[in-house]
Short mmCIF file of C-alpha atoms in Angstrom, two decimals:
data_model
loop_
_atom_site.label_atom_id
_atom_site.label_comp_id
_atom_site.label_asym_id
_atom_site.label_seq_id
_atom_site.Cartn_x
_atom_site.Cartn_y
_atom_site.Cartn_z
CA UNK A 1 0.00 0.00 0.00
CA UNK A 2 2.92 2.33 0.72
CA UNK A 3 4.23 1.91 -2.84
CA UNK A 4 0.75 2.58 -4.26
CA UNK A 5 0.40 5.74 -2.20
CA UNK A 6 3.82 7.04 -3.27
CA UNK A 7 3.00 6.63 -6.97
CA UNK A 8 -0.39 8.32 -6.59
CA UNK A 9 1.00 11.14 -4.47
CA UNK A 10 3.75 11.94 -6.95
CA UNK A 11 1.31 12.55 -9.79
CA UNK A 12 -1.22 14.48 -7.70
CA UNK A 13 1.46 16.77 -6.28
CA UNK A 14 3.12 17.41 -9.65
CA UNK A 15 1.80 20.74 -10.99
CA UNK A 16 0.23 20.68 -14.43
CA UNK A 17 2.46 22.25 -17.02
CA UNK A 18 1.07 24.19 -19.96
CA UNK A 19 3.95 25.15 -22.20
CA UNK A 20 2.13 27.04 -24.92
CA UNK A 21 -1.15 27.21 -26.80
CA UNK A 22 0.12 24.50 -29.17
CA UNK A 23 1.45 22.10 -26.55
CA UNK A 24 0.42 20.85 -23.15
CA UNK A 25 1.14 18.30 -20.46
CA UNK A 26 -1.61 17.11 -18.12
CA UNK A 27 -1.28 14.90 -15.08
CA UNK A 28 -3.94 12.21 -14.70
CA UNK A 29 -4.98 9.97 -11.85
CA UNK A 30 -7.70 7.35 -12.19
CA UNK A 31 -8.58 4.17 -10.37
CA UNK A 32 -11.11 2.21 -8.41
CA UNK A 33 -11.73 0.66 -5.01
CA UNK A 34 -13.59 -2.60 -5.60
CA UNK A 35 -15.11 -5.63 -3.92
CA UNK A 36 -15.51 -8.87 -5.86
CA UNK A 37 -16.63 -12.44 -5.21
CA UNK A 38 -13.99 -13.88 -7.58
CA UNK A 39 -10.70 -12.02 -7.33
CA UNK A 40 -8.66 -14.31 -9.59
CA UNK A 41 -11.20 -15.49 -12.19
CA UNK A 42 -11.27 -18.99 -10.75
CA UNK A 43 -13.79 -21.75 -11.51
CA UNK A 44 -17.14 -21.38 -9.79
CA UNK A 45 -16.28 -23.83 -7.00
CA UNK A 46 -13.00 -22.12 -6.13
CA UNK A 47 -13.95 -18.46 -5.85
CA UNK A 48 -11.89 -16.15 -3.65
CA UNK A 49 -13.78 -13.03 -2.48
CA UNK A 50 -11.59 -10.01 -1.89
CA UNK A 51 -11.30 -6.25 -2.00
CA UNK A 52 -8.72 -4.53 -4.13
CA UNK A 53 -7.46 -1.10 -5.10
CA UNK A 54 -6.28 -0.05 -8.55
CA UNK A 55 -4.46 3.28 -8.92
CA UNK A 56 -3.43 4.57 -12.36
CA UNK A 57 -1.28 7.73 -12.31
CA UNK A 58 -0.22 9.05 -15.70
CA UNK A 59 0.68 11.90 -17.99
CA UNK A 60 -1.14 13.13 -21.12
CA UNK A 61 0.95 14.86 -23.78
CA UNK A 62 -0.06 16.98 -26.77
CA UNK A 63 1.67 19.06 -29.41
CA UNK A 64 -0.04 20.71 -32.37
CA UNK A 65 1.21 22.52 -35.46
CA UNK A 66 -0.86 23.83 -38.38
CA UNK A 67 -0.39 20.55 -40.28
CA UNK A 68 0.28 17.95 -37.57
CA UNK A 69 -1.01 16.79 -34.21
CA UNK A 70 1.07 14.67 -31.83
CA UNK A 71 -0.54 13.09 -28.76
CA UNK A 72 0.57 10.51 -26.26
CA UNK A 73 0.07 9.14 -22.78
CA UNK A 74 1.92 7.11 -20.21
CA UNK A 75 0.27 5.39 -17.30
CA UNK A 76 1.29 3.08 -14.47
CA UNK A 77 -1.18 0.84 -12.67
CA UNK A 78 -0.73 -0.41 -9.12
CA UNK A 79 -3.00 -3.31 -8.12
CA UNK A 80 -3.23 -4.27 -4.45
CA UNK A 81 -5.47 -6.91 -2.81
CA UNK A 82 -6.53 -6.90 0.84
CA UNK A 83 -7.05 -10.55 1.81
CA UNK A 84 -4.70 -12.11 -0.75
CA UNK A 85 -1.91 -9.58 -0.38
CA UNK A 86 1.52 -10.73 -1.54
CA UNK A 87 3.02 -7.66 -3.12
CA UNK A 88 1.76 -4.69 -5.10
CA UNK A 89 1.46 -5.56 -8.78
CA UNK A 90 2.72 -2.67 -10.93
CA UNK A 91 2.00 -2.62 -14.68
CA UNK A 92 2.37 0.09 -17.32
CA UNK A 93 0.69 1.40 -20.47
CA UNK A 94 2.06 3.82 -23.05
CA UNK A 95 0.62 5.11 -26.30
CA UNK A 96 1.36 7.66 -29.00
CA UNK A 97 -0.36 9.02 -32.09
CA UNK A 98 0.83 11.32 -34.86
CA UNK A 99 -1.53 12.72 -37.51
CA UNK A 100 -0.39 14.74 -40.52
CA UNK A 101 -2.15 16.77 -43.21
CA UNK A 102 0.01 15.86 -46.20
CA UNK A 103 -2.06 17.89 -48.67
CA UNK A 104 -5.48 19.56 -48.42
CA UNK A 105 -6.93 16.28 -49.72
CA UNK A 106 -4.69 13.73 -47.99
CA UNK A 107 -3.98 12.88 -44.36
CA UNK A 108 -2.07 10.11 -42.64
CA UNK A 109 -1.84 8.88 -39.05
CA UNK A 110 0.41 6.56 -37.03
CA UNK A 111 -0.34 4.88 -33.70
CA UNK A 112 1.65 2.87 -31.19
CA UNK A 113 0.41 1.28 -27.96
CA UNK A 114 2.04 -1.08 -25.46
CA UNK A 115 0.93 -2.40 -22.09
CA UNK A 116 1.40 -5.01 -19.41
CA UNK A 117 -1.30 -6.16 -17.04
CA UNK A 118 -3.20 -8.88 -15.23
CA UNK A 119 -5.75 -10.85 -17.25
CA UNK A 120 -8.31 -10.77 -14.45
CA UNK A 121 -8.05 -6.97 -14.04
CA UNK A 122 -8.30 -5.74 -17.65
CA UNK A 123 -11.95 -4.70 -17.36
CA UNK A 124 -11.14 -1.96 -14.87
CA UNK A 125 -9.30 0.02 -17.55
CA UNK A 126 -12.47 0.69 -19.57
CA UNK A 127 -15.56 2.72 -18.74
CA UNK A 128 -18.93 0.94 -18.24
CA UNK A 129 -20.29 2.10 -21.62
CA UNK A 130 -17.18 0.91 -23.49
CA UNK A 131 -16.83 -2.56 -21.96
CA UNK A 132 -16.76 -5.34 -24.57
CA UNK A 133 -17.27 -9.08 -24.21
CA UNK A 134 -13.89 -10.70 -24.80
CA UNK A 135 -12.96 -14.27 -23.94
CA UNK A 136 -9.67 -14.48 -22.03
CA UNK A 137 -7.73 -17.32 -20.36
CA UNK A 138 -8.99 -18.04 -16.86
CA UNK A 139 -6.91 -17.11 -13.84
CA UNK A 140 -4.76 -14.18 -12.79
CA UNK A 141 -2.06 -14.59 -15.42
CA UNK A 142 0.12 -11.87 -16.90
CA UNK A 143 -0.37 -10.28 -20.30
CA UNK A 144 1.96 -8.25 -22.53
CA UNK A 145 0.62 -6.41 -25.57
CA UNK A 146 2.10 -4.24 -28.32
CA UNK A 147 0.18 -2.79 -31.27
CA UNK A 148 1.13 -0.41 -34.07
CA UNK A 149 -0.90 1.00 -36.95
CA UNK A 150 -0.87 3.33 -39.92
CA UNK A 151 -3.81 4.72 -41.86
CA UNK A 152 -4.21 7.20 -44.69
CA UNK A 153 -7.16 8.77 -46.48
CA UNK A 154 -7.39 10.70 -49.72
CA UNK A 155 -10.34 12.66 -51.12
CA UNK A 156 -10.76 12.06 -54.84
CA UNK A 157 -13.94 14.15 -54.98
CA UNK A 158 -16.14 15.75 -52.30
CA UNK A 159 -18.17 12.53 -52.06
CA UNK A 160 -15.53 9.95 -52.99
CA UNK A 161 -12.73 8.84 -50.66
CA UNK A 162 -10.10 6.12 -50.66
CA UNK A 163 -8.15 4.82 -47.72
CA UNK A 164 -5.59 2.27 -46.64
CA UNK A 165 -4.37 0.89 -43.37
CA UNK A 166 -1.57 -1.25 -41.97
CA UNK A 167 -1.48 -2.84 -38.55
CA UNK A 168 0.52 -5.22 -36.41
CA UNK A 169 0.02 -6.57 -32.90
CA UNK A 170 1.68 -8.98 -30.50
CA UNK A 171 0.14 -10.58 -27.39
CA UNK A 172 1.83 -12.84 -24.87
CA UNK A 173 0.04 -14.45 -21.94
CA UNK A 174 1.38 -16.45 -19.01
CA UNK A 175 -0.90 -18.73 -17.01
CA UNK A 176 -0.28 -21.08 -14.11
CA UNK A 177 2.16 -23.97 -14.50
CA UNK A 178 4.30 -22.15 -17.05
CA UNK A 179 1.71 -22.31 -19.84
CA UNK A 180 2.52 -19.75 -22.51
CA UNK A 181 0.41 -18.24 -25.28
CA UNK A 182 2.06 -16.08 -27.90
CA UNK A 183 0.14 -14.53 -30.80
CA UNK A 184 1.19 -12.12 -33.54
CA UNK A 185 -0.83 -10.55 -36.32
CA UNK A 186 -0.09 -8.24 -39.26
CA UNK A 187 -2.68 -6.91 -41.67
CA UNK A 188 -3.28 -4.51 -44.53
CA UNK A 189 -6.53 -3.09 -45.91
CA UNK A 190 -7.67 -0.76 -48.66
CA UNK A 191 -11.10 0.83 -49.04
CA UNK A 192 -13.17 3.15 -51.18
CA UNK A 193 -16.19 5.10 -49.90
CA UNK A 194 -18.92 6.87 -51.84
CA UNK A 195 -21.05 9.32 -49.86
CA UNK A 196 -24.46 10.79 -50.51
CA UNK A 197 -26.63 13.18 -48.49
CA UNK A 198 -27.71 10.53 -45.96
CA UNK A 199 -25.88 7.40 -47.13
CA UNK A 200 -22.35 6.10 -47.45
CA UNK A 201 -21.21 2.92 -49.20
CA UNK A 202 -17.79 1.37 -48.59
CA UNK A 203 -15.91 -1.51 -50.15
CA UNK A 204 -12.99 -2.87 -48.14
CA UNK A 205 -10.47 -5.56 -49.11
CA UNK A 206 -7.67 -6.81 -46.89
CA UNK A 207 -5.30 -9.62 -46.00
CA UNK A 208 -3.58 -10.56 -42.78
CA UNK A 209 -0.97 -12.96 -41.44
CA UNK A 210 -1.42 -14.63 -38.05
CA UNK A 211 0.93 -16.75 -35.96
CA UNK A 212 -0.29 -18.67 -32.89
CA UNK A 213 1.96 -20.46 -30.41
CA UNK A 214 0.73 -22.47 -27.43
CA UNK A 215 3.36 -24.05 -25.21
CA UNK A 216 3.36 -25.93 -21.91
CA UNK A 217 6.73 -27.07 -20.50
CA UNK A 218 5.22 -30.01 -18.61
CA UNK A 219 6.90 -31.47 -15.53
CA UNK A 220 9.74 -34.01 -15.93
CA UNK A 221 9.51 -34.97 -12.24
CA UNK A 222 5.93 -36.17 -12.59
CA UNK A 223 6.22 -37.42 -16.16
CA UNK A 224 4.01 -34.71 -17.69
CA UNK A 225 5.39 -34.19 -21.23
CA UNK A 226 6.13 -30.90 -22.94
CA UNK A 227 3.35 -30.01 -25.35
CA UNK A 228 2.80 -27.27 -27.91
CA UNK A 229 1.03 -26.17 -31.04
CA UNK A 230 2.09 -23.73 -33.75
CA UNK A 231 -0.31 -22.33 -36.36
CA UNK A 232 0.53 -19.91 -39.17
CA UNK A 233 -1.95 -18.62 -41.71
CA UNK A 234 -3.04 -15.90 -44.11
CA UNK A 235 -6.48 -14.33 -43.64
CA UNK A 236 -7.85 -12.65 -46.80
CA UNK A 237 -11.19 -10.84 -46.48
CA UNK A 238 -13.55 -8.54 -48.35
CA UNK A 239 -16.71 -6.71 -47.27
CA UNK A 240 -19.27 -4.14 -48.42
CA UNK A 241 -20.94 -1.80 -45.92
CA UNK A 242 -23.78 0.72 -45.99
CA UNK A 243 -24.36 3.51 -43.48
CA UNK A 244 -27.67 5.39 -43.47
CA UNK A 245 -28.75 8.43 -41.44
CA UNK A 246 -32.37 7.78 -40.50
CA UNK A 247 -32.79 11.19 -38.85
CA UNK A 248 -30.67 13.85 -37.18
CA UNK A 249 -30.06 11.56 -34.20
CA UNK A 250 -30.70 8.02 -35.49
CA UNK A 251 -28.49 6.09 -37.89
CA UNK A 252 -27.82 2.51 -38.88
CA UNK A 253 -25.43 0.36 -40.85
CA UNK A 254 -25.24 -3.04 -42.53
CA UNK A 255 -22.22 -4.93 -43.79
CA UNK A 256 -21.53 -8.26 -45.41
CA UNK A 257 -18.60 -10.11 -46.89
CA UNK A 258 -16.44 -13.20 -46.75
CA UNK A 259 -13.23 -14.15 -44.95
CA UNK A 260 -10.90 -17.13 -45.17
CA UNK A 261 -8.14 -18.89 -43.24
CA UNK A 262 -5.33 -20.21 -45.43
CA UNK A 263 -2.86 -22.24 -43.32
CA UNK A 264 0.83 -22.28 -44.29
CA UNK A 265 3.92 -24.11 -43.01
CA UNK A 266 4.10 -27.10 -40.68
CA UNK A 267 3.70 -27.60 -36.94
CA UNK A 268 7.08 -28.54 -35.38
CA UNK A 269 5.24 -30.11 -32.43
CA UNK A 270 3.30 -32.43 -34.77
CA UNK A 271 4.85 -32.90 -38.21
CA UNK A 272 1.98 -35.19 -39.29
CA UNK A 273 -0.64 -32.47 -39.12
CA UNK A 274 -2.33 -31.49 -42.37
CA UNK A 275 -4.40 -28.37 -42.91
CA UNK A 276 -7.59 -27.33 -44.68
CA UNK A 277 -8.69 -23.88 -45.83
CA UNK A 278 -11.63 -22.37 -43.96
CA UNK A 279 -14.20 -19.97 -45.44
CA UNK A 280 -16.96 -18.13 -43.60
CA UNK A 281 -19.35 -15.21 -44.24
CA UNK A 282 -19.05 -11.97 -42.29
CA UNK A 283 -22.15 -10.02 -41.28
CA UNK A 284 -22.56 -6.82 -39.30
CA UNK A 285 -25.51 -4.65 -38.27
CA UNK A 286 -25.69 -1.55 -36.09
CA UNK A 287 -28.33 0.88 -34.86
CA UNK A 288 -27.19 4.08 -33.16
CA UNK A 289 -28.71 7.04 -31.39
CA UNK A 290 -26.42 10.05 -30.96
CA UNK A 291 -27.38 13.17 -29.03
CA UNK A 292 -25.40 16.17 -27.85
CA UNK A 293 -24.20 14.58 -24.62
CA UNK A 294 -24.98 10.87 -24.89
CA UNK A 295 -25.47 7.88 -27.15
CA UNK A 296 -26.97 4.41 -27.47
CA UNK A 297 -25.52 1.79 -29.77
CA UNK A 298 -26.82 -1.70 -30.59
CA UNK A 299 -24.56 -3.92 -32.68
CA UNK A 300 -24.42 -7.51 -33.96
CA UNK A 301 -21.59 -9.24 -35.77
CA UNK A 302 -20.82 -12.64 -37.28
CA UNK A 303 -17.20 -13.07 -38.29
CA UNK A 304 -14.24 -15.39 -38.50
CA UNK A 305 -11.53 -13.82 -36.37
CA UNK A 306 -8.28 -14.76 -34.64
CA UNK A 307 -8.54 -14.47 -30.86
CA UNK A 308 -5.03 -13.42 -29.86
CA UNK A 309 -5.67 -13.85 -26.14
CA UNK A 310 -6.42 -17.58 -26.39
CA UNK A 311 -4.30 -18.18 -29.54
CA UNK A 312 -7.14 -19.73 -31.53
CA UNK A 313 -9.17 -19.04 -34.67
CA UNK A 314 -12.83 -18.51 -33.93
CA UNK A 315 -16.14 -18.12 -35.73
CA UNK A 316 -17.95 -15.68 -33.49
CA UNK A 317 -21.45 -14.32 -33.04
CA UNK A 318 -21.55 -11.27 -30.83
CA UNK A 319 -24.03 -8.67 -29.73
CA UNK A 320 -23.56 -5.54 -27.66
CA UNK A 321 -25.66 -2.69 -26.32
CA UNK A 322 -23.70 0.37 -25.17
CA UNK A 323 -25.37 3.43 -23.65
CA UNK A 324 -24.43 6.71 -22.01
CA UNK A 325 -27.54 8.63 -20.91
CA UNK A 326 -27.17 12.08 -19.33
CA UNK A 327 -29.49 12.85 -16.42
CA UNK A 328 -30.31 16.36 -17.58
CA UNK A 329 -33.35 16.67 -15.30
CA UNK A 330 -31.05 16.76 -12.24
CA UNK A 331 -29.50 20.06 -13.35
CA UNK A 332 -30.90 23.54 -13.66
CA UNK A 333 -32.27 24.37 -17.09
CA UNK A 334 -29.51 25.33 -19.52
CA UNK A 335 -26.72 23.72 -17.50
CA UNK A 336 -24.60 20.89 -19.00
CA UNK A 337 -25.55 17.55 -17.40
CA UNK A 338 -23.09 16.40 -14.75
CA UNK A 339 -24.75 13.06 -13.96
CA UNK A 340 -25.07 10.16 -16.37
CA UNK A 341 -26.06 6.51 -16.43
CA UNK A 342 -23.43 4.58 -18.33
CA UNK A 343 -23.54 0.89 -19.16
CA UNK A 344 -23.23 -2.01 -21.55
CA UNK A 345 -24.68 -5.46 -22.13
CA UNK A 346 -22.87 -7.99 -24.27
CA UNK A 347 -22.83 -11.59 -25.43
CA UNK A 348 -20.36 -13.56 -27.52
CA UNK A 349 -20.38 -17.16 -28.76
CA UNK A 350 -17.15 -18.33 -30.36
CA UNK A 351 -16.63 -21.66 -32.07
CA UNK A 352 -13.02 -22.77 -32.22
CA UNK A 353 -11.90 -23.55 -35.77
CA UNK A 354 -9.70 -26.61 -36.25
CA UNK A 355 -7.65 -25.91 -39.39
CA UNK A 356 -6.77 -29.62 -39.56
CA UNK A 357 -10.35 -30.53 -40.49
CA UNK A 358 -11.73 -27.04 -41.34
CA UNK A 359 -14.59 -27.78 -38.96
CA UNK A 360 -15.71 -25.97 -35.83
CA UNK A 361 -14.61 -27.88 -32.74
CA UNK A 362 -16.00 -26.86 -29.43
CA UNK A 363 -17.11 -23.41 -28.41
CA UNK A 364 -16.77 -20.68 -25.81
CA UNK A 365 -19.46 -18.33 -24.64
CA UNK A 366 -19.32 -15.19 -22.57
CA UNK A 367 -21.71 -12.59 -21.19
CA UNK A 368 -21.22 -9.32 -19.39
CA UNK A 369 -23.38 -6.67 -17.78
CA UNK A 370 -21.84 -3.37 -16.72
CA UNK A 371 -23.75 -0.45 -15.19
CA UNK A 372 -22.50 2.73 -13.59
CA UNK A 373 -23.69 6.10 -12.34
CA UNK A 374 -21.20 8.83 -13.20
CA UNK A 375 -20.83 12.25 -11.56
CA UNK A 376 -18.84 14.79 -13.59
CA UNK A 377 -18.19 17.17 -10.71
CA UNK A 378 -16.27 19.65 -12.85
CA UNK A 379 -13.96 19.43 -15.87
CA UNK A 380 -11.16 17.06 -14.96
CA UNK A 381 -12.98 15.49 -11.99
CA UNK A 382 -15.19 12.44 -12.53
CA UNK A 383 -16.51 10.01 -9.91
CA UNK A 384 -18.70 6.97 -10.29
CA UNK A 385 -20.30 3.88 -8.75
CA UNK A 386 -20.18 0.75 -10.90
CA UNK A 387 -21.45 -2.86 -10.90
CA UNK A 388 -20.06 -5.46 -13.31
CA UNK A 389 -21.08 -9.07 -13.97
CA UNK A 390 -18.87 -11.35 -16.07
CA UNK A 391 -19.31 -14.98 -17.12
CA UNK A 392 -17.53 -17.25 -19.55
CA UNK A 393 -17.29 -20.97 -20.15
CA UNK A 394 -16.60 -23.66 -22.73
CA UNK A 395 -18.27 -26.90 -23.76
CA UNK A 396 -16.67 -30.32 -23.32
CA UNK A 397 -15.47 -30.48 -26.95
CA UNK A 398 -13.42 -27.27 -26.77
CA UNK A 399 -9.80 -27.53 -27.84
CA UNK A 400 -8.82 -25.56 -24.73
CA UNK A 401 -10.69 -26.70 -21.59
CA UNK A 402 -11.89 -23.63 -19.70
CA UNK A 403 -13.95 -23.98 -16.52
CA UNK A 404 -17.02 -21.84 -16.02
CA UNK A 405 -15.94 -18.49 -14.55
CA UNK A 406 -18.38 -16.02 -13.01
CA UNK A 407 -17.68 -12.81 -11.12
CA UNK A 408 -19.62 -9.93 -9.57
CA UNK A 409 -17.78 -6.71 -8.80
CA UNK A 410 -18.84 -3.42 -7.22
CA UNK A 411 -16.48 -0.44 -7.62
CA UNK A 412 -16.12 3.17 -6.66
CA UNK A 413 -14.28 4.85 -9.55
CA UNK A 414 -12.59 8.19 -10.05
CA UNK A 415 -10.71 10.00 -12.82
CA UNK A 416 -8.83 13.27 -12.23
CA UNK A 417 -6.89 15.51 -14.60
CA UNK A 418 -4.77 18.60 -13.90
CA UNK A 419 -4.91 21.08 -15.51
CA UNK A 420 -8.49 20.22 -16.41
CA UNK A 421 -8.29 21.74 -19.88
CA UNK A 422 -6.63 19.74 -22.68
CA UNK A 423 -5.30 22.25 -25.19
CA UNK A 424 -4.42 19.79 -27.96
CA UNK A 425 -7.49 17.88 -29.24
CA UNK A 426 -7.30 14.12 -28.76
CA UNK A 427 -8.12 11.64 -31.58
CA UNK A 428 -11.76 10.77 -32.02
CA UNK A 429 -13.33 7.39 -32.58
CA UNK A 430 -14.85 6.21 -35.83
CA UNK A 431 -18.11 7.85 -36.85
CA UNK A 432 -21.35 5.87 -36.92
CA UNK A 433 -23.15 8.35 -39.19
CA UNK A 434 -22.86 8.87 -42.94
CA UNK A 435 -22.56 12.65 -42.48
CA UNK A 436 -20.08 12.21 -39.57
CA UNK A 437 -21.95 14.81 -37.53
CA UNK A 438 -21.52 12.68 -34.39
CA UNK A 439 -17.86 13.68 -34.31
CA UNK A 440 -18.86 17.26 -33.47
CA UNK A 441 -18.77 18.14 -29.79
CA UNK A 442 -21.23 20.51 -28.11
CA UNK A 443 -20.78 24.15 -29.16
CA UNK A 444 -18.54 22.96 -32.02
CA UNK A 445 -15.58 22.83 -29.64
CA UNK A 446 -13.90 19.44 -29.22
CA UNK A 447 -12.82 19.22 -25.57
CA UNK A 448 -11.44 15.87 -24.54
CA UNK A 449 -14.19 13.80 -22.79
CA UNK A 450 -13.32 13.19 -19.16
CA UNK A 451 -12.05 9.65 -18.51
CA UNK A 452 -14.93 7.56 -17.19
CA UNK A 453 -17.66 9.88 -18.49
CA UNK A 454 -18.15 8.18 -21.85
CA UNK A 455 -18.76 10.18 -24.99
CA UNK A 456 -20.90 10.59 -28.07
CA UNK A 457 -18.65 8.66 -30.45
CA UNK A 458 -18.98 5.11 -31.67
CA UNK A 459 -18.25 2.42 -29.07
CA UNK A 460 -16.47 -0.38 -30.88
CA UNK A 461 -18.53 -3.53 -31.26
CA UNK A 462 -17.20 -7.11 -31.05
CA UNK A 463 -17.43 -7.74 -34.77
#
């Protein structure tokens, strides 16, 4: 606890530094005090109730020129349990983004993110309205992640745009007994979009390369052998999407396409393995409501995707409802709402794809419910009360046996920033509307949404 307090105190006591109108440095401090009935994501019969504290001090950087914007953040997280105290777990996250206006019709952006963490504590880093249903290995293992990306867009005509993107990511997980999962992915996409007054049509084509490694050293003393599995594959895909603005606040989208898994190479742990190509349709649908201060988003997706956390290919069906509803009636008329109800409801069913037979073999399922009441006391000061329910499990035929895991967690959350004002605008999320009007902030000024408050941009679905 002493180490946690020292880290938090350093950031709180460091004065915010504003260097100039075009650059700024802000100190941040967020975290939660929580009580849970399953501290280490154990099977239902082995739950360990506990209370824990997560403190995340950090710095937010920004630098802006007439034709470029540079932003970045660094954040440490200290995780400390009460009943199961051994030592304070300290993990870190860093990220950077650079966006350039190459010409009046062309822009390009680069991103880089890296983090370490505990698998059973990842949910605490997101806000209730942005929580997604993701299947992860059970237990309190460690995770290391690195991701980099590049994207560019060019306007051919006022209503015709082309774009391209490159991305790469690496995930490594460590579970009990020395079990290791190591996944890497690289991808490239190109797209063309035609816009009309209330509609936008996009065609996207891409290809990726994925490498999965699962390794367990065994135990020579007890005769348990070393086991492993290595999969390498290309993942070509193509899709067509349509976005339609139903009204000033309502919009929807539909998408459809096809994706494939094309295995390459051999498995050094089993040289007799043969592979089959796998093909599957991809389907997406979304309905969104966007208002000045809040949003509601309902999404469904069917896709064939690599799950880097469990090092397996999956055919997934997922649905998610994300909402952030301001409680305007609590305030005096004309005042910005300071209270909001923020939450999400999600479900995912993933069938594991065996590239040896090209058939689905076993499945995982997961559900989550996340609900919070948020109080935006003033710019740079956000407090909340949050309840989260998580469940995941696998059937008996699953390639990776995962016991049923259920947890209930109640948290008091806070997010502070000093100085409160962020001078350099932070990157926005992808628009859900054809006219992209949901990217405009109230009063046409784009202040950075306070951490934990949610926002009026598109919450990413599980597609």
